[in-house]
PDB file of C-alpha atoms and ligand atoms in Angstrom:
ATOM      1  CA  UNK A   1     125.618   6.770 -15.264  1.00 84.00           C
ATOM      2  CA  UNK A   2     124.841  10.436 -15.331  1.00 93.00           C
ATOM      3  CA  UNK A   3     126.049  12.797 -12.849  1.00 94.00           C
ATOM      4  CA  UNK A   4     122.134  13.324 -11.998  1.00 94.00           C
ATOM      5  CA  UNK A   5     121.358   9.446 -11.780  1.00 95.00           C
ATOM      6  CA  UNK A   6     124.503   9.139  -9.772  1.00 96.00           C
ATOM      7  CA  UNK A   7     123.330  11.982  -7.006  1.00 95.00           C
ATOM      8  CA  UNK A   8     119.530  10.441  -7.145  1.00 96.00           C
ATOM      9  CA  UNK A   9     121.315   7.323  -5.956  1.00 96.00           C
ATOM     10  CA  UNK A  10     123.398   8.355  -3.268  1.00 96.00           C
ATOM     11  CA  UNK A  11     120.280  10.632  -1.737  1.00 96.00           C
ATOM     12  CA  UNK A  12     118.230   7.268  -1.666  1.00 96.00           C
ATOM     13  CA  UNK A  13     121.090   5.454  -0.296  1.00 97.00           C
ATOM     14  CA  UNK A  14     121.298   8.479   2.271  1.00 96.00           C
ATOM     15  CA  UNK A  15     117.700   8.682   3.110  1.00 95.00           C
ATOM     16  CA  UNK A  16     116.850  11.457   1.117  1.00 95.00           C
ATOM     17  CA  UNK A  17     113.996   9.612  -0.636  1.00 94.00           C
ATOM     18  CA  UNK A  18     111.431  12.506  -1.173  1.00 94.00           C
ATOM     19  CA  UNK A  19     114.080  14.947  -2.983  1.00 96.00           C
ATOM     20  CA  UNK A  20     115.840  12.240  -4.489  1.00 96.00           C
ATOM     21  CA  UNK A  21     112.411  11.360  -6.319  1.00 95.00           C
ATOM     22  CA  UNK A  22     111.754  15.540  -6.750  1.00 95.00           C
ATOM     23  CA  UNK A  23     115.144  15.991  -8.167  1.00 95.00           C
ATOM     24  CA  UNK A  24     114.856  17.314 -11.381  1.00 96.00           C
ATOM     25  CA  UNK A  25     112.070  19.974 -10.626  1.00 96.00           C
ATOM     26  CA  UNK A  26     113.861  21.099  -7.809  1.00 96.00           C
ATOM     27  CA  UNK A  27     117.439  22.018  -9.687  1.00 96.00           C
ATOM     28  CA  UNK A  28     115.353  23.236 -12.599  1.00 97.00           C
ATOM     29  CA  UNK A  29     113.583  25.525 -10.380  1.00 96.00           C
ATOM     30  CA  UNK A  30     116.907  26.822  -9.078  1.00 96.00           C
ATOM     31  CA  UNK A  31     118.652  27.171 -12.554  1.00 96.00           C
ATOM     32  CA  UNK A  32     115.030  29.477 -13.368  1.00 97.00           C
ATOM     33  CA  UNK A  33     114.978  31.214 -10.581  1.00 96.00           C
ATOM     34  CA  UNK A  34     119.164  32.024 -10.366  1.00 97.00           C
ATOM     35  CA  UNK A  35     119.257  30.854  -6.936  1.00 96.00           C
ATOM     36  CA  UNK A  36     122.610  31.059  -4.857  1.00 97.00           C
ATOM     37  CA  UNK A  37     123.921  27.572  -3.814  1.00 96.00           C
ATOM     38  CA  UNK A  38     122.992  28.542   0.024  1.00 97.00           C
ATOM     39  CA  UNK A  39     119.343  29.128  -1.362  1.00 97.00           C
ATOM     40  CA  UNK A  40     119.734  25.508  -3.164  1.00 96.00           C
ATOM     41  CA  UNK A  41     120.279  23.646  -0.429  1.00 96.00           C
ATOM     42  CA  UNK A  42     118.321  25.238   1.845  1.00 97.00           C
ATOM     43  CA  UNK A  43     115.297  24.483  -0.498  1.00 96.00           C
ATOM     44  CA  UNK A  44     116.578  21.040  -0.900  1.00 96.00           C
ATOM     45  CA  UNK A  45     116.369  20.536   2.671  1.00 96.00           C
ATOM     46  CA  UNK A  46     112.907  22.221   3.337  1.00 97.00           C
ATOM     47  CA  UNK A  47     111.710  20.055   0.923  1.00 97.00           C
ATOM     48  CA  UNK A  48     112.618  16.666   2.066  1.00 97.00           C
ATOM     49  CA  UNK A  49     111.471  17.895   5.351  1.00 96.00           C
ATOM     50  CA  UNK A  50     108.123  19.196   4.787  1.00 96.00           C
ATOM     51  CA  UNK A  51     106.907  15.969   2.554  1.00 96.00           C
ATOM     52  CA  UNK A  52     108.164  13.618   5.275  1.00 95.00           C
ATOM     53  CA  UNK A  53     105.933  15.447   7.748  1.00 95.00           C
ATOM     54  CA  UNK A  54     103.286  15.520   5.031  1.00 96.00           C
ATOM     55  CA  UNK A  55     103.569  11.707   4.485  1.00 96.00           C
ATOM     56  CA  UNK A  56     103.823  11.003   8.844  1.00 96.00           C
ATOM     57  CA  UNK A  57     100.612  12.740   8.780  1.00 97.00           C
ATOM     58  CA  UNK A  58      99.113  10.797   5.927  1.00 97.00           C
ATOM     59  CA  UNK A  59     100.226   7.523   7.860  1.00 97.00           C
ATOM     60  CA  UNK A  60      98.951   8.821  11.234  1.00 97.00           C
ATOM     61  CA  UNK A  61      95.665   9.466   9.219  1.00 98.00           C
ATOM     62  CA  UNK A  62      95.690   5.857   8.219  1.00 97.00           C
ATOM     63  CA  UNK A  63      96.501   4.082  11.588  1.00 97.00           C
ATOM     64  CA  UNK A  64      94.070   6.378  13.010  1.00 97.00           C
ATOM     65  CA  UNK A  65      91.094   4.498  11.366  1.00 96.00           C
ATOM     66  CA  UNK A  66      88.615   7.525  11.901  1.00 98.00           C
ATOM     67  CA  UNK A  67      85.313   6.534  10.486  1.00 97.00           C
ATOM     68  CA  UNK A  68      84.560   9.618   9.053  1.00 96.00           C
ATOM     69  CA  UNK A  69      86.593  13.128   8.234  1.00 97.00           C
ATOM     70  CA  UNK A  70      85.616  15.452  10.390  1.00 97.00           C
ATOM     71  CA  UNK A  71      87.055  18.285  11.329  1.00 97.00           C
ATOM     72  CA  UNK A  72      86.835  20.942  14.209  1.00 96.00           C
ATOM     73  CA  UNK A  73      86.312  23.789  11.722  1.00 95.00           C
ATOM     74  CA  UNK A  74      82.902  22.050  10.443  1.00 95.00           C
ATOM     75  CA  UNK A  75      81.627  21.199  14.282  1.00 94.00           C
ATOM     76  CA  UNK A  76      79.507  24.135  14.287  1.00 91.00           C
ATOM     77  CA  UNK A  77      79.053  26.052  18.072  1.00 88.00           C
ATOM     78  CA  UNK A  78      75.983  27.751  17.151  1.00 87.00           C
ATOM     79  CA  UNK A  79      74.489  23.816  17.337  1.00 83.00           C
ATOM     80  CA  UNK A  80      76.192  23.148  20.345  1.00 84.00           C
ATOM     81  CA  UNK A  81      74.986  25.243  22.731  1.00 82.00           C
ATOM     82  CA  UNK A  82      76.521  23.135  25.981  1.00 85.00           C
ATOM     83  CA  UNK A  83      79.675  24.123  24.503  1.00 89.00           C
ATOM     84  CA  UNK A  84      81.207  27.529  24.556  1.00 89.00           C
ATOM     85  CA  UNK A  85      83.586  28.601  22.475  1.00 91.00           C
ATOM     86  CA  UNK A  86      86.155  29.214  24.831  1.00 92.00           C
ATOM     87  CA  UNK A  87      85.867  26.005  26.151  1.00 93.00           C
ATOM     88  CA  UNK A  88      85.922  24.404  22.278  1.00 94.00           C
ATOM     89  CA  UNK A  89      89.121  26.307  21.885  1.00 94.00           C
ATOM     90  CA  UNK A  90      90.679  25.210  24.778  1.00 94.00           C
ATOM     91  CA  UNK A  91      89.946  21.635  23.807  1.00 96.00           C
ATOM     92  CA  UNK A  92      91.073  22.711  20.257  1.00 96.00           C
ATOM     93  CA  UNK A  93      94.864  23.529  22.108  1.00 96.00           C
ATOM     94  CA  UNK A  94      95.322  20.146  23.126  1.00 97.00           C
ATOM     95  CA  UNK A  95      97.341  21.321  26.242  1.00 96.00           C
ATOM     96  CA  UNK A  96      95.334  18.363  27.845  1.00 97.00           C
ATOM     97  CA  UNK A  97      97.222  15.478  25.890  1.00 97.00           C
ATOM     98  CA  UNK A  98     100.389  16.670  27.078  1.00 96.00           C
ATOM     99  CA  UNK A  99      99.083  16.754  30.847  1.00 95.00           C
ATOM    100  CA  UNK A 100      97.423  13.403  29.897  1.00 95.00           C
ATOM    101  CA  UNK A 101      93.954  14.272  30.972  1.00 95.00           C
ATOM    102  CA  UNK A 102      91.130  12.442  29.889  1.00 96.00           C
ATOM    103  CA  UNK A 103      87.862  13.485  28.303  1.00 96.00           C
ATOM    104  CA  UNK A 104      84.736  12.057  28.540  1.00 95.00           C
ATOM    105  CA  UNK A 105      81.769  13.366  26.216  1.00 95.00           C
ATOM    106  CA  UNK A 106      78.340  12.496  27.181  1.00 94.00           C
ATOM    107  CA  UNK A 107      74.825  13.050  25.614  1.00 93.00           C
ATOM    108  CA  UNK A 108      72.339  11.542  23.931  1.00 92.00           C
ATOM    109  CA  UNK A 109      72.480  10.256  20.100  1.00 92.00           C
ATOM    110  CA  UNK A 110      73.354  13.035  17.614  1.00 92.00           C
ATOM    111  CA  UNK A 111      74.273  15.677  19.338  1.00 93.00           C
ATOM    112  CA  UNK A 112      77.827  15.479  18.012  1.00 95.00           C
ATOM    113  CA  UNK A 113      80.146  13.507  20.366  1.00 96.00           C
ATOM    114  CA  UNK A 114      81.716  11.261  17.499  1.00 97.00           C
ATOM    115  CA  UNK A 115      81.960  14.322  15.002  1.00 97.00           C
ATOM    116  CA  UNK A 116      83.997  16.184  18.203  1.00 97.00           C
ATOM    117  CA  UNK A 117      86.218  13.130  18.903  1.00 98.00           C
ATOM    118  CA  UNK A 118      87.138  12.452  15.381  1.00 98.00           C
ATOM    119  CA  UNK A 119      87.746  16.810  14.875  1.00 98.00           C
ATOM    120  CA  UNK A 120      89.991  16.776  17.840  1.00 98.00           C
ATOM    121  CA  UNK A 121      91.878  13.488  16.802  1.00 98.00           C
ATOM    122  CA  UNK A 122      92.473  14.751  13.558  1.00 98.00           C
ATOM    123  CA  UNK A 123      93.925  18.249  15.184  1.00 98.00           C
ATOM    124  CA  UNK A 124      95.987  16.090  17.064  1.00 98.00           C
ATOM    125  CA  UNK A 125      97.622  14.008  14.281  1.00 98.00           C
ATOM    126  CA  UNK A 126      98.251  17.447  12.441  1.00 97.00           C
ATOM    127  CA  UNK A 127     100.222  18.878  15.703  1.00 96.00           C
ATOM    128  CA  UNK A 128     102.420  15.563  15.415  1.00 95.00           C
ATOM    129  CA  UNK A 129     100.218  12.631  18.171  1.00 98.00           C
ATOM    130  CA  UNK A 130      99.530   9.338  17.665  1.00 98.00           C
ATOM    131  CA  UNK A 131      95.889   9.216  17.575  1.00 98.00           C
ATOM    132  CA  UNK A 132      94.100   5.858  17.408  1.00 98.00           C
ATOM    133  CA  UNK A 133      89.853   5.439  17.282  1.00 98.00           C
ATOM    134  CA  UNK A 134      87.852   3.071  18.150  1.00 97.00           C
ATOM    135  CA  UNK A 135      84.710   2.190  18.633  1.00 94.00           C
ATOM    136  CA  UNK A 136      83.738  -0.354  21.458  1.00 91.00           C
ATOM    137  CA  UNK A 137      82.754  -3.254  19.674  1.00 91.00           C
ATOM    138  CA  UNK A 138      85.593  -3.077  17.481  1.00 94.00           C
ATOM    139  CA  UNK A 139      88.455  -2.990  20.748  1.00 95.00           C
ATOM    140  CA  UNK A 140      86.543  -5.574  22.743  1.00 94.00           C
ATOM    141  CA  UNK A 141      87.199  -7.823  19.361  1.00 95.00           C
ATOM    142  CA  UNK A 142      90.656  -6.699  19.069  1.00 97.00           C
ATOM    143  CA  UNK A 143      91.298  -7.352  22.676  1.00 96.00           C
ATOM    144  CA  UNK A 144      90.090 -10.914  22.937  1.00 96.00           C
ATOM    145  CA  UNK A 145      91.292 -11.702  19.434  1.00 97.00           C
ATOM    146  CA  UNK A 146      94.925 -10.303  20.236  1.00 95.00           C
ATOM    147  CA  UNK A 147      96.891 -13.484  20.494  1.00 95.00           C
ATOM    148  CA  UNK A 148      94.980 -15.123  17.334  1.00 96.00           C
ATOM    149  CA  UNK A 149      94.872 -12.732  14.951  1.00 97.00           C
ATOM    150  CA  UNK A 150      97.852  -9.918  13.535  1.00 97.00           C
ATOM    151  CA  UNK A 151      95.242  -7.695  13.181  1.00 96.00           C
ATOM    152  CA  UNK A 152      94.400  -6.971  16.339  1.00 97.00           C
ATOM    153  CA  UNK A 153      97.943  -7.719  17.181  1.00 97.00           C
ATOM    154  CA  UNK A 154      98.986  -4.747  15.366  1.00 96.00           C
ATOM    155  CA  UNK A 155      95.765  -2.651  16.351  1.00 95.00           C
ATOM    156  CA  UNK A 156      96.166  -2.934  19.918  1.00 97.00           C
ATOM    157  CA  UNK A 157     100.269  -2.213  19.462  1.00 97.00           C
ATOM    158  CA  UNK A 158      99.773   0.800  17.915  1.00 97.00           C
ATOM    159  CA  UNK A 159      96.882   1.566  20.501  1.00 97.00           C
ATOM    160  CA  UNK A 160      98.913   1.128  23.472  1.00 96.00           C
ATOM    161  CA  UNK A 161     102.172   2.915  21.298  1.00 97.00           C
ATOM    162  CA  UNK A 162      99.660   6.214  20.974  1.00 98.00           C
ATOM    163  CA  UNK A 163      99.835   9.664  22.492  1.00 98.00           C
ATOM    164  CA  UNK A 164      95.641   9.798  22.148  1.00 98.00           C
ATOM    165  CA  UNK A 165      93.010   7.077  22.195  1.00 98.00           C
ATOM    166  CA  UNK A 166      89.371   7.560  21.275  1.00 98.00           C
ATOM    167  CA  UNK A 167      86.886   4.913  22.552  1.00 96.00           C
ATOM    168  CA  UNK A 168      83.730   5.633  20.621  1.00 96.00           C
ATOM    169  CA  UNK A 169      80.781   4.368  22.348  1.00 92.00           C
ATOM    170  CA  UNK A 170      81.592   3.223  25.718  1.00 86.00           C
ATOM    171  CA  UNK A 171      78.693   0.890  27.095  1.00 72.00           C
ATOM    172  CA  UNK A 172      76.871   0.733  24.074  1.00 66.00           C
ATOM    173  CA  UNK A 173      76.771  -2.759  24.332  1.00 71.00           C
ATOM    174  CA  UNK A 174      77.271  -5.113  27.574  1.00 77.00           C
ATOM    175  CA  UNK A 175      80.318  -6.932  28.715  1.00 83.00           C
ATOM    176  CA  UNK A 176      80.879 -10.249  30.093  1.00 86.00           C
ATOM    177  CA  UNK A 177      83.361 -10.804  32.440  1.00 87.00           C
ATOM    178  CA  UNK A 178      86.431 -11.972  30.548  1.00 90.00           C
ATOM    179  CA  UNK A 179      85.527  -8.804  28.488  1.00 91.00           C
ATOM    180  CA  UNK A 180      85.460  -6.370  31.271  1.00 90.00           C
ATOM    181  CA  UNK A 181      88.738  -7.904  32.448  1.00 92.00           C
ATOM    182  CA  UNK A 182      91.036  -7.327  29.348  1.00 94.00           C
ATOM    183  CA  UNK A 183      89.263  -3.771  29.035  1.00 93.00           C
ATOM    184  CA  UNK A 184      90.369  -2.894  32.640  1.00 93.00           C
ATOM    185  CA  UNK A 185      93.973  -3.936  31.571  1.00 95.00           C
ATOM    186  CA  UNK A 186      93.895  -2.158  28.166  1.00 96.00           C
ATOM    187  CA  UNK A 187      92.576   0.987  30.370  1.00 95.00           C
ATOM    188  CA  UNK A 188      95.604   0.103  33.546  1.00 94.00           C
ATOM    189  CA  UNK A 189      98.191  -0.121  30.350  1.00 94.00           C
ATOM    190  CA  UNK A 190      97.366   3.214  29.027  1.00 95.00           C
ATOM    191  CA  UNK A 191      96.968   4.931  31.920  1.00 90.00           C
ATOM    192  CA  UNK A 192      99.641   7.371  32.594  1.00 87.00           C
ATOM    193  CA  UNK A 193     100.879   7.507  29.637  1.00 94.00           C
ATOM    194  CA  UNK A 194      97.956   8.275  27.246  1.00 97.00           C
ATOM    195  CA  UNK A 195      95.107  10.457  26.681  1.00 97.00           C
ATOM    196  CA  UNK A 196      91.925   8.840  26.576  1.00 97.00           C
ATOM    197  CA  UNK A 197      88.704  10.313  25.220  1.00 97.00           C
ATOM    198  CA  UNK A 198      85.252   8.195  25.933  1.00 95.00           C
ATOM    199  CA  UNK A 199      82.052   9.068  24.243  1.00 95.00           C
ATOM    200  CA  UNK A 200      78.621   7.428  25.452  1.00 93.00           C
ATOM    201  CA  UNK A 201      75.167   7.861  25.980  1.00 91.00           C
ATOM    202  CA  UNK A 202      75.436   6.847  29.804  1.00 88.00           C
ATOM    203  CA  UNK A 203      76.927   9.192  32.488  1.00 85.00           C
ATOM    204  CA  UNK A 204      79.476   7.205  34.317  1.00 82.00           C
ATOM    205  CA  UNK A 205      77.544   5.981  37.231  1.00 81.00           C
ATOM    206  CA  UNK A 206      75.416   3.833  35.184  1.00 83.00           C
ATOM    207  CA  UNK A 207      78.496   2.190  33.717  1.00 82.00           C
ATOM    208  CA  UNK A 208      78.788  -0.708  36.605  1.00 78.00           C
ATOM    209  CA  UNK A 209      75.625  -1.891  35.140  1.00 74.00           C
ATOM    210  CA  UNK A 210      76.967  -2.202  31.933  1.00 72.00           C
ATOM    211  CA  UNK A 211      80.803  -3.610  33.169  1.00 77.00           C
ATOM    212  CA  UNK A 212      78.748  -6.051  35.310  1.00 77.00           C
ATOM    213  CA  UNK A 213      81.397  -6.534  37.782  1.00 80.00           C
ATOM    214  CA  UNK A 214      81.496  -3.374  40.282  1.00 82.00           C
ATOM    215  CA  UNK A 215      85.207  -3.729  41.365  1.00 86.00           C
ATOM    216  CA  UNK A 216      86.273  -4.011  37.716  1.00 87.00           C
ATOM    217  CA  UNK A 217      83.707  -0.541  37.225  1.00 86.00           C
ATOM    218  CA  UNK A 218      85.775   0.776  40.104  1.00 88.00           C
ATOM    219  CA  UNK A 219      89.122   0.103  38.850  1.00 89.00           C
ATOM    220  CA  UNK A 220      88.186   1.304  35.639  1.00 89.00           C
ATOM    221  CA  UNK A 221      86.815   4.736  36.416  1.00 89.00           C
ATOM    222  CA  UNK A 222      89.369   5.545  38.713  1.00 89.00           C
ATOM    223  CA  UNK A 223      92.135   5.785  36.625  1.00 91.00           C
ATOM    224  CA  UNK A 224      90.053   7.353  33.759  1.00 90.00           C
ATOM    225  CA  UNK A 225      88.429  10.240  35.940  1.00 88.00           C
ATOM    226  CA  UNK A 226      91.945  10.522  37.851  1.00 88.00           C
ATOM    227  CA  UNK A 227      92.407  13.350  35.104  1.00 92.00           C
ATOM    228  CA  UNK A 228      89.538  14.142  33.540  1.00 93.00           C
ATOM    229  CA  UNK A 229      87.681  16.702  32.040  1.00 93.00           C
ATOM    230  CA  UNK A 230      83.468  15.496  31.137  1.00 93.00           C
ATOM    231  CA  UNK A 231      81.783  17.136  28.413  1.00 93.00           C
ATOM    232  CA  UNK A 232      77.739  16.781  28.560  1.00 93.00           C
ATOM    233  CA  UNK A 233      76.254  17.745  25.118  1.00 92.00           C
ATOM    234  CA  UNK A 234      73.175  18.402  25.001  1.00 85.00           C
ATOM    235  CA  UNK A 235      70.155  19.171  23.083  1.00 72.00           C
ATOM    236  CA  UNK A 236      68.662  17.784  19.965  1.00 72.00           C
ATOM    237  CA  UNK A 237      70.144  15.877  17.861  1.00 71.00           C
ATOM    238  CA  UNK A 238      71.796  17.460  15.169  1.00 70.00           C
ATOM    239  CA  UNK A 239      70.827  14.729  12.899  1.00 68.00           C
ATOM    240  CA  UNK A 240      67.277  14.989  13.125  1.00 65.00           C
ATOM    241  CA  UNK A 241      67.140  18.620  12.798  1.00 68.00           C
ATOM    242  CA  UNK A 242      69.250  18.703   9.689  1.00 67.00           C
ATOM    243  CA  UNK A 243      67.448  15.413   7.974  1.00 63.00           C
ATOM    244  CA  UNK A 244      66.562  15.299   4.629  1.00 61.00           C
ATOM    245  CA  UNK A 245      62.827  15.397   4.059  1.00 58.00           C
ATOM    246  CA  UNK A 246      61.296  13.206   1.414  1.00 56.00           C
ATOM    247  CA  UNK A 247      61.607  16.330  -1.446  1.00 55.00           C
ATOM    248  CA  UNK A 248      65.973  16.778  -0.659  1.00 54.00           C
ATOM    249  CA  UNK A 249      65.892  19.405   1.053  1.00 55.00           C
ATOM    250  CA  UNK A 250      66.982  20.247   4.458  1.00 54.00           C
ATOM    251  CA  UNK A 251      64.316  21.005   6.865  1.00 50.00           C
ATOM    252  CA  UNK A 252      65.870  23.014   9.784  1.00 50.00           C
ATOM    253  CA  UNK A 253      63.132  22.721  12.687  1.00 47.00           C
ATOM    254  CA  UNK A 254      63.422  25.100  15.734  1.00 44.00           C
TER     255      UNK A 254
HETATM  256  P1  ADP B 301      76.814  11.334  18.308  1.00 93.71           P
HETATM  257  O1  ADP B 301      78.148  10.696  18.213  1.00 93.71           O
HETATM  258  O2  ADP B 301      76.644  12.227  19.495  1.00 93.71           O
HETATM  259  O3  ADP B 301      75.689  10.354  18.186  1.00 93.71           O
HETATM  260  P2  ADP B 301      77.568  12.470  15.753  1.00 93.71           P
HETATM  261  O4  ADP B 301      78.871  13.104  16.103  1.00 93.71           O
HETATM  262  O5  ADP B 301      77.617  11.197  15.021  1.00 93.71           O
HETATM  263  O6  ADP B 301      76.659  12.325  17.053  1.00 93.71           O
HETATM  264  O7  ADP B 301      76.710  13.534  14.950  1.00 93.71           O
HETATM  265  C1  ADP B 301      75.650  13.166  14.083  1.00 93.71           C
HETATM  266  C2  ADP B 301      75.760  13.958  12.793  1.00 93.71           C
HETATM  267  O8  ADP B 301      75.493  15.337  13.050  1.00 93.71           O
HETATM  268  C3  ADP B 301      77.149  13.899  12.196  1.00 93.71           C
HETATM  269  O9  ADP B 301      77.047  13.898  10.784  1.00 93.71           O
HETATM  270  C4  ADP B 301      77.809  15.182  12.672  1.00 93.71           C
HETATM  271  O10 ADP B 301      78.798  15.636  11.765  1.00 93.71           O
HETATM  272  C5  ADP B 301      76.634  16.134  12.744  1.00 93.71           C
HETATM  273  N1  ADP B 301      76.782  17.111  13.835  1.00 93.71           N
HETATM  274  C6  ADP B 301      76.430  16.956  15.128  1.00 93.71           C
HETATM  275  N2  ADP B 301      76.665  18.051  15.844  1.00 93.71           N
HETATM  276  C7  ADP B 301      77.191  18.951  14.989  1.00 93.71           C
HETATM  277  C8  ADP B 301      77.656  20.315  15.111  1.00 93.71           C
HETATM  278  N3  ADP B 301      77.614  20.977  16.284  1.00 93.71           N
HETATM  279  N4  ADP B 301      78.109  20.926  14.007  1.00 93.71           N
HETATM  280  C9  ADP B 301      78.165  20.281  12.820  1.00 93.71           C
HETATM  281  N5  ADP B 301      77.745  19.018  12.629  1.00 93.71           N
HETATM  282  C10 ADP B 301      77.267  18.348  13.689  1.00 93.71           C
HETATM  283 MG1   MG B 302      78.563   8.660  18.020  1.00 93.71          MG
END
């Protein structure tokens, strides 16, 4: 066995998977470059380093289950007028994950509150949190299909594991009461210990008709508005301004 084969061996065996698989390019780069030994290693080690946060953040990405990429930097303000953007910034810190406040965005279809969910989620999982989305239908599934299936096993593990959870369309559809029940725990278990951020199209007070029962509605939005910080966007949808017309292009209306 060579003397490189040899080291390329002993770094897997030592956890040094990333430079043990970057080996070659790495000392060549060196021997170019007449680097001192201290230099080397000190690449060496920045190396393994920076592609394991690279490939954390690729995971994260992939537990995440956004259903889109969207980032901060395309939510445009100037569409947004309910939002300054001091108060975008501010969001865009994510100080309030670490004091485990809640948000909740409101407003109407298409005025953005997915796109600003999935932006801020995605910030998150670049700053290092475990960011999970969801959308409504999909966790009410999960939750009552958590002992069957390893799915939702898994999904609802990694949920409850997360520093950030995003429920994406609260109340768009109507619960029964076994279905309001294992929401309220989901909600109980992740209180205190994770952000939450809600979107819907219904301002809070008209979520007991959707819950059905009004002590689980209670229960529910007291430990979510216990820290919480609501978000009404407003104006017209961004969707419908920016459509297509029938000849491609974009017709901006205003
Ligand atoms: P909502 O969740 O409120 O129904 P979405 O976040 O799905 O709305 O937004 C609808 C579409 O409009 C998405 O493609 C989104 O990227 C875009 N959009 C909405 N608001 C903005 C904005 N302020 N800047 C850029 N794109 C936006
Ligand atoms: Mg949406």
């Amino acid at each position: 066995m060579t003397q490189l084969n040899q080291l390329q061996e002993l770094m897997r065996t030592l956890r040094f998977v990333e430079t043990s698989n970057h080996l070659t390019e790495l000392i060549k780069q060196a021997e170019q470059n007449d680097h001192s030994y201290t230099r080397f290693l000190l690449d060496i080690m920045q190396y393994e380093q920076k592609r394991r946060e690279e490939k954390q953040v690729e995971k994260r990405l992939k537990w995440a289950t956004f259903p889109d990429y969207k980032t901060l930097e395309e939510f445009d303000i100037k569409e947004q007028q309910s939002l300054s953007k001091k108060q975008l910034n501010q969001l865009g810190d994510l100080t309030w994950i670490d004091q485990l406040y809640n948000l909740v965005l409101l407003g109407p279809p298409g005025v953005g509150k997915t796109h600003l969910a999935i932006g801020l989620g995605i910030k998150a999982i670049y700053e290092g949190y475990k960011v999970i989305f969801t959308s409504m239908g999909d966790l009410v599934h999960a939750l009552k299909t958590e002992e069957i299936t390893r799915k939702s096993k898994t999904s609802l593990k990694r949920m409850r594991d997360a520093d950030l959870v995003i429920i994406d369309d609260l109340m768009f559809m109507a619960m029964d009461q076994q279905e309001a029940n294992l929401f309220f725990h989901l909600i109980n278990d992740l209180h205190d210990q994770t952000s939450i951020v809600l979107t819907s199209n219904k301002a809070p007070k008209e979520w007991g008709e959707l819950l059905g029962d009004p002590a689980i509605t209670t229960a529910i939005l007291d430990r979510i508005v216990h820290r919480v910080e609501i978000i009404h966007l407003n104006g017209d949808s961004y969707r419908m301004k920016h459509r297509k017309n029938i000849f491609g292009q974009e017709s901006v209306t205003n």
